[in-house]
Coordinates of N, CA and C in Angstrom, one line a residue:
V140 N 0.9 -1.2 0.0 CA 0.0 0.0 0.0 C 0.9 1.2 0.0
S141 N 0.7 2.1 -1.0 CA 1.5 3.3 -1.0 C 1.1 4.4 0.0
K142 N 2.0 5.3 0.3 CA 1.7 6.3 1.3 C 0.5 7.2 0.8
T143 N 0.4 7.5 -0.5 CA -0.7 8.3 -0.9 C -2.0 7.6 -0.8
S144 N -2.1 6.4 -1.1 CA -3.4 5.7 -1.0 C -3.8 5.5 0.5
A145 N -2.8 5.3 1.3 CA -3.0 5.1 2.7 C -3.6 6.4 3.3
S146 N -3.0 7.6 2.9 CA -3.5 8.9 3.4 C -4.9 9.1 2.9
L147 N -5.2 8.8 1.6 CA -6.5 9.0 1.0 C -7.6 8.1 1.8
S148 N -7.2 6.8 1.9 CA -8.1 5.9 2.6 C -8.4 6.3 4.0
S149 N -7.4 6.7 4.8 CA -7.6 7.1 6.2 C -8.4 8.4 6.2
G150 N -8.2 9.3 5.3 CA -9.0 10.6 5.2 C -10.5 10.3 4.9
I151 N -10.8 9.4 4.0 CA -12.1 9.0 3.7 C -12.8 8.3 4.9
I152 N -12.1 7.4 5.6 CA -12.6 6.7 6.7 C -12.9 7.7 7.9
F153 N -12.0 8.5 8.2 CA -12.2 9.4 9.3 C -13.2 10.6 9.0
S154 N -13.4 10.9 7.7 CA -14.4 11.8 7.4 C -15.8 11.2 7.4
A155 N -15.9 9.9 7.5 CA -17.2 9.2 7.6 C -18.0 9.7 8.8
V156 N -17.3 9.9 9.9 CA -17.9 10.4 11.2 C -18.6 11.8 10.9
G157 N -17.9 12.7 10.3 CA -18.4 14.0 10.0 C -19.6 14.0 9.1
I158 N -19.5 13.1 8.0 CA -20.7 13.0 7.1 C -21.9 12.4 7.8
A159 N -21.7 11.4 8.7 CA -22.8 10.9 9.4 C -23.4 11.9 10.4
T160 N -22.5 12.7 11.0 CA -23.0 13.7 11.9 C -23.8 14.8 11.2
V161 N -23.4 15.2 10.0 CA -24.2 16.2 9.3 C -25.5 15.6 8.9
L162 N -25.6 14.3 8.6 CA -26.8 13.7 8.2 C -27.8 13.5 9.3
M163 N -27.3 13.2 10.5 CA -28.2 12.8 11.6 C -28.4 13.9 12.7
S164 N -27.6 14.9 12.8 CA -27.8 15.9 13.9 C -29.2 16.5 13.8
P165 N -29.7 16.9 12.7 CA -31.0 17.5 12.7 C -32.1 16.5 13.1
R166 N -31.9 15.3 12.8 CA -32.9 14.3 13.2 C -32.9 14.0 14.7
W167 N -31.7 13.9 15.3 CA -31.5 13.8 16.7 C -32.1 15.0 17.4
G168 N -31.9 16.2 16.9 CA -32.5 17.3 17.5 C -34.0 17.3 17.5
K169 N -34.6 16.9 16.4 CA -36.1 16.8 16.3 C -36.6 15.7 17.3
W170 N -35.9 14.6 17.3 CA -36.3 13.5 18.2 C -36.2 14.0 19.7
G171 N -35.1 14.7 20.0 CA -34.9 15.1 21.3 C -35.9 16.1 21.8
S172 N -36.4 16.9 20.9 CA -37.5 17.9 21.4 C -38.8 17.1 21.7
R173 N -39.0 16.0 21.1 CA -40.2 15.2 21.3 C -40.0 14.2 22.5
M174 N -38.9 13.6 22.6 CA -38.7 12.5 23.6 C -37.8 12.9 24.8
G175 N -37.1 14.0 24.7 CA -36.3 14.4 25.8 C -34.8 14.3 25.4
Y176 N -34.1 15.4 25.7 CA -32.7 15.5 25.3 C -31.8 14.6 26.2
G177 N -32.2 14.3 27.4 CA -31.4 13.4 28.3 C -31.5 12.0 27.7
K178 N -32.6 11.6 27.2 CA -32.7 10.2 26.6 C -31.9 10.2 25.3
M179 N -31.9 11.2 24.5 CA -31.1 11.2 23.3 C -29.6 11.2 23.6
L180 N -29.2 12.0 24.6 CA -27.8 12.0 25.0 C -27.4 10.6 25.4
F181 N -28.2 9.9 26.2 CA -27.9 8.5 26.7 C -27.8 7.6 25.5
I182 N -28.7 7.6 24.5 CA -28.7 6.8 23.4 C -27.5 7.1 22.5
G183 N -27.2 8.3 22.3 CA -26.0 8.7 21.5 C -24.7 8.2 22.2
L184 N -24.5 8.4 23.5 CA -23.3 8.0 24.2 C -23.2 6.5 24.2
L185 N -24.3 5.8 24.4 CA -24.3 4.3 24.4 C -23.9 3.8 23.0
G186 N -24.6 4.3 22.0 CA -24.3 3.8 20.6 C -22.9 4.1 20.2
G187 N -22.4 5.4 20.6 CA -21.0 5.7 20.3 C -20.0 4.9 21.0
G188 N -20.3 4.6 22.3 CA -19.4 3.7 23.1 C -19.3 2.3 22.5
I189 N -20.5 1.8 22.2 CA -20.5 0.4 21.6 C -19.7 0.5 20.2
G190 N -19.9 1.5 19.4 CA -19.2 1.6 18.2 C -17.7 1.7 18.4
N191 N -17.3 2.5 19.4 CA -15.8 2.5 19.7 C -15.3 1.2 20.1
L192 N -16.0 0.4 20.9 CA -15.5 -0.9 21.3 C -15.5 -1.9 20.2
L193 N -16.4 -1.8 19.3 CA -16.4 -2.7 18.2 C -15.3 -2.5 17.2
Q194 N -14.7 -1.3 17.2 CA -13.6 -1.0 16.3 C -12.4 -1.9 16.6
F195 N -12.3 -2.3 17.8 CA -11.2 -3.2 18.1 C -11.2 -4.5 17.3
F196 N -12.3 -5.0 17.0 CA -12.5 -6.3 16.3 C -12.4 -6.3 14.8
V197 N -12.4 -5.1 14.2 CA -12.5 -5.0 12.8 C -11.0 -5.1 12.2
T198 N -10.9 -5.9 11.2 CA -9.5 -6.1 10.6 C -9.3 -5.5 9.2
N199 N -10.3 -5.0 8.6 CA -10.1 -4.4 7.3 C -10.6 -3.0 7.2
Y200 N -10.1 -2.2 6.3 CA -10.5 -0.8 6.3 C -11.9 -0.5 5.9
I201 N -12.5 -1.3 5.0 CA -13.9 -1.1 4.6 C -14.8 -1.3 5.8
G202 N -14.6 -2.4 6.6 CA -15.4 -2.6 7.8 C -15.2 -1.5 8.8
F203 N -14.0 -1.0 8.9 CA -13.6 0.0 9.8 C -14.4 1.3 9.4
G204 N -14.4 1.6 8.1 CA -15.1 2.8 7.6 C -16.6 2.7 7.9
I205 N -17.2 1.6 7.6 CA -18.6 1.4 7.9 C -18.9 1.6 9.4
L206 N -18.0 1.0 10.2 CA -18.2 1.1 11.7 C -18.1 2.6 12.1
R207 N -17.1 3.3 11.5 CA -16.9 4.7 11.9 C -18.1 5.5 11.5
F208 N -18.7 5.2 10.3 CA -19.9 5.9 9.9 C -21.1 5.6 10.9
G209 N -21.2 4.4 11.3 CA -22.3 4.0 12.3 C -22.0 4.7 13.6
Y210 N -20.8 4.8 14.0 CA -20.4 5.6 15.2 C -20.9 7.0 15.1
G211 N -20.6 7.6 13.9 CA -21.0 9.0 13.7 C -22.5 9.2 13.7
L212 N -23.3 8.2 13.3 CA -24.7 8.3 13.4 C -25.2 8.5 14.8
F213 N -24.6 7.8 15.7 CA -25.0 7.9 17.1 C -24.3 9.1 17.8
F214 N -23.1 9.4 17.5 CA -22.4 10.5 18.1 C -23.0 11.8 17.7
A215 N -23.7 11.9 16.6 CA -24.4 13.1 16.2 C -25.5 13.5 17.2
A216 N -25.9 12.6 18.1 CA -26.9 13.0 19.1 C -26.3 13.7 20.3
V217 N -25.0 13.6 20.5 CA -24.3 14.1 21.7 C -24.4 15.6 21.8
Y218 N -23.7 16.3 20.9 CA -23.6 17.8 21.0 C -25.0 18.5 20.9
P219 N -25.9 18.2 20.0 CA -27.2 18.9 20.1 C -27.9 18.7 21.4
S220 N -27.8 17.5 21.9 CA -28.5 17.2 23.2 C -27.8 18.0 24.4
I221 N -26.5 18.0 24.4 CA -25.9 18.8 25.4 C -26.2 20.2 25.4
N222 N -26.2 20.8 24.1 CA -26.5 22.2 24.0 C -27.9 22.5 24.3
A223 N -28.8 21.7 24.0 CA -30.3 21.9 24.3 C -30.4 21.8 25.8
M224 N -29.7 20.9 26.5 CA -29.8 20.7 27.9 C -29.3 21.9 28.6
I225 N -28.2 22.5 28.1 CA -27.6 23.8 28.6 C -28.7 24.9 28.6
V226 N -29.3 25.0 27.5 CA -30.4 26.0 27.3 C -31.5 25.8 28.3
Q227 N -31.9 24.5 28.5 CA -33.1 24.2 29.3 C -32.7 24.4 30.8
N228 N -31.5 24.2 31.2 CA -31.1 24.1 32.6 C -30.3 25.3 33.2
T229 N -30.0 26.3 32.4 CA -29.3 27.4 32.9 C -30.1 28.7 32.8
D230 N -29.8 29.6 33.7 CA -30.4 30.9 33.7 C -29.8 31.7 32.4
A231 N -30.6 32.5 31.8 CA -30.2 33.2 30.6 C -29.0 34.1 30.9
A232 N -28.8 34.6 32.1 CA -27.6 35.4 32.4 C -26.3 34.6 32.4
F233 N -26.5 33.3 32.7 CA -25.3 32.4 32.8 C -25.0 31.6 31.6
R234 N -26.0 31.6 30.6 CA -25.9 30.7 29.5 C -24.7 30.9 28.6
G235 N -24.2 32.1 28.4 CA -23.0 32.3 27.6 C -21.8 31.6 28.3
R236 N -21.7 31.8 29.6 CA -20.6 31.1 30.3 C -20.7 29.6 30.3
A237 N -22.0 29.1 30.4 CA -22.2 27.7 30.4 C -21.7 27.1 29.0
F238 N -22.1 27.8 27.9 CA -21.6 27.3 26.6 C -20.1 27.4 26.5
S239 N -19.5 28.4 27.1 CA -18.0 28.5 27.1 C -17.4 27.4 27.8
L240 N -17.9 27.1 29.0 CA -17.4 26.0 29.8 C -17.5 24.6 29.0
N241 N -18.7 24.4 28.4 CA -18.9 23.2 27.6 C -17.9 23.1 26.5
Q242 N -17.6 24.2 25.7 CA -16.7 24.2 24.6 C -15.3 23.9 25.1
S243 N -14.9 24.5 26.3 CA -13.6 24.3 26.8 C -13.4 22.9 27.2
A244 N -14.4 22.3 27.9 CA -14.3 20.9 28.3 C -14.2 20.0 27.0
S245 N -14.9 20.3 26.0 CA -14.8 19.5 24.8 C -13.4 19.6 24.2
Q246 N -12.8 20.8 24.2 CA -11.5 20.9 23.6 C -10.4 20.3 24.4
I247 N -10.6 20.3 25.7 CA -9.6 19.6 26.6 C -9.7 18.1 26.4
A248 N -10.9 17.6 26.1 CA -11.1 16.1 25.9 C -10.5 15.6 24.6
T249 N -10.3 16.5 23.6 CA -9.8 16.0 22.4 C -8.3 16.1 22.3

Protein backbone atom coordinates (compact mmCIF):
# COMPACT_ATOMS: atom_id res chain seq x y z
CA VAL A 1 0.00 0.00 0.00
CA SER A 2 1.47 3.34 -1.04
CA LYS A 3 1.73 6.31 1.26
CA THR A 4 -0.67 8.32 -0.94
CA SER A 5 -3.39 5.68 -1.00
CA ALA A 6 -3.04 5.14 2.74
CA SER A 7 -3.52 8.86 3.36
CA LEU A 8 -6.54 8.97 1.04
CA SER A 9 -8.11 5.87 2.62
CA SER A 10 -7.63 7.14 6.16
CA GLY A 11 -9.00 10.57 5.20
CA ILE A 12 -12.14 9.00 3.74
CA ILE A 13 -12.63 6.71 6.70
CA PHE A 14 -12.23 9.43 9.32
CA SER A 15 -14.44 11.83 7.38
CA ALA A 16 -17.23 9.24 7.59
CA VAL A 17 -17.94 10.40 11.16
CA GLY A 18 -18.40 13.99 10.00
CA ILE A 19 -20.65 12.98 7.12
CA ALA A 20 -22.82 10.86 9.41
CA THR A 21 -22.99 13.71 11.92
CA VAL A 22 -24.15 16.18 9.27
CA LEU A 23 -26.83 13.73 8.16
CA MET A 24 -28.17 12.80 11.59
CA SER A 25 -27.78 15.86 13.86
CA PRO A 26 -31.02 17.52 12.68
CA ARG A 27 -32.93 14.27 13.20
CA TRP A 28 -31.54 13.77 16.71
CA GLY A 29 -32.50 17.35 17.55
CA LYS A 30 -36.06 16.79 16.34
CA TRP A 31 -36.34 13.51 18.25
CA GLY A 32 -34.86 15.14 21.35
CA SER A 33 -37.48 17.87 21.37
CA ARG A 34 -40.19 15.18 21.33
CA MET A 35 -38.67 12.49 23.55
CA GLY A 36 -36.29 14.43 25.80
CA TYR A 37 -32.68 15.47 25.34
CA GLY A 38 -31.44 13.39 28.27
CA LYS A 39 -32.72 10.24 26.59
CA MET A 40 -31.15 11.24 23.27
CA LEU A 41 -27.83 11.95 24.99
CA PHE A 42 -27.91 8.54 26.65
CA ILE A 43 -28.69 6.76 23.37
CA GLY A 44 -25.98 8.71 21.54
CA LEU A 45 -23.32 7.98 24.15
CA LEU A 46 -24.31 4.32 24.42
CA GLY A 47 -24.29 3.80 20.65
CA GLY A 48 -21.04 5.73 20.29
CA GLY A 49 -19.42 3.74 23.08
CA ILE A 50 -20.46 0.43 21.55
CA GLY A 51 -19.21 1.65 18.17
CA ASN A 52 -15.84 2.52 19.69
CA LEU A 53 -15.54 -0.88 21.34
CA LEU A 54 -16.44 -2.73 18.15
CA GLN A 55 -13.60 -1.01 16.28
CA PHE A 56 -11.18 -3.21 18.14
CA PHE A 57 -12.47 -6.29 16.34
CA VAL A 58 -12.47 -4.97 12.76
CA THR A 59 -9.53 -6.09 10.64
CA ASN A 60 -10.12 -4.40 7.27
CA TYR A 61 -10.46 -0.78 6.31
CA ILE A 62 -13.86 -1.11 4.63
CA GLY A 63 -15.41 -2.60 7.76
CA PHE A 64 -13.65 0.04 9.83
CA GLY A 65 -15.08 2.79 7.61
CA ILE A 66 -18.60 1.40 7.89
CA LEU A 67 -18.23 1.14 11.66
CA ARG A 68 -16.92 4.72 11.89
CA PHE A 69 -19.94 5.91 9.88
CA GLY A 70 -22.26 4.04 12.26
CA TYR A 71 -20.44 5.56 15.22
CA GLY A 72 -21.01 9.00 13.69
CA LEU A 73 -24.74 8.34 13.37
CA PHE A 74 -24.96 7.90 17.14
CA PHE A 75 -22.37 10.49 18.10
CA ALA A 76 -24.42 13.07 16.20
CA ALA A 77 -26.89 12.99 19.12
CA VAL A 78 -24.34 14.11 21.70
CA TYR A 79 -23.62 17.79 20.99
CA PRO A 80 -27.16 18.87 20.07
CA SER A 81 -28.47 17.17 23.22
CA ILE A 82 -25.85 18.77 25.45
CA ASN A 83 -26.48 22.21 23.97
CA ALA A 84 -30.26 21.87 24.32
CA MET A 85 -29.85 20.73 27.93
CA ILE A 86 -27.64 23.75 28.65
CA VAL A 87 -30.37 26.03 27.33
CA GLN A 88 -33.05 24.23 29.35
CA ASN A 89 -31.13 24.11 32.61
CA THR A 90 -29.26 27.39 32.87
CA ASP A 91 -30.37 30.90 33.66
CA ALA A 92 -30.25 33.23 30.65
CA ALA A 93 -27.64 35.42 32.38
CA PHE A 94 -25.28 32.44 32.83
CA ARG A 95 -25.93 30.72 29.48
CA GLY A 96 -22.98 32.27 27.64
CA ARG A 97 -20.58 31.12 30.33
CA ALA A 98 -22.17 27.66 30.35
CA PHE A 99 -21.60 27.31 26.61
CA SER A 100 -18.02 28.52 27.05
CA LEU A 101 -17.36 25.96 29.77
CA ASN A 102 -18.88 23.23 27.60
CA GLN A 103 -16.68 24.17 24.64
CA SER A 104 -13.57 24.34 26.84
CA ALA A 105 -14.29 20.90 28.27
CA SER A 106 -14.81 19.53 24.76
CA GLN A 107 -11.47 20.94 23.60
CA ILE A 108 -9.63 19.57 26.62
CA ALA A 109 -11.08 16.11 25.94
CA THR A 110 -9.78 16.02 22.35
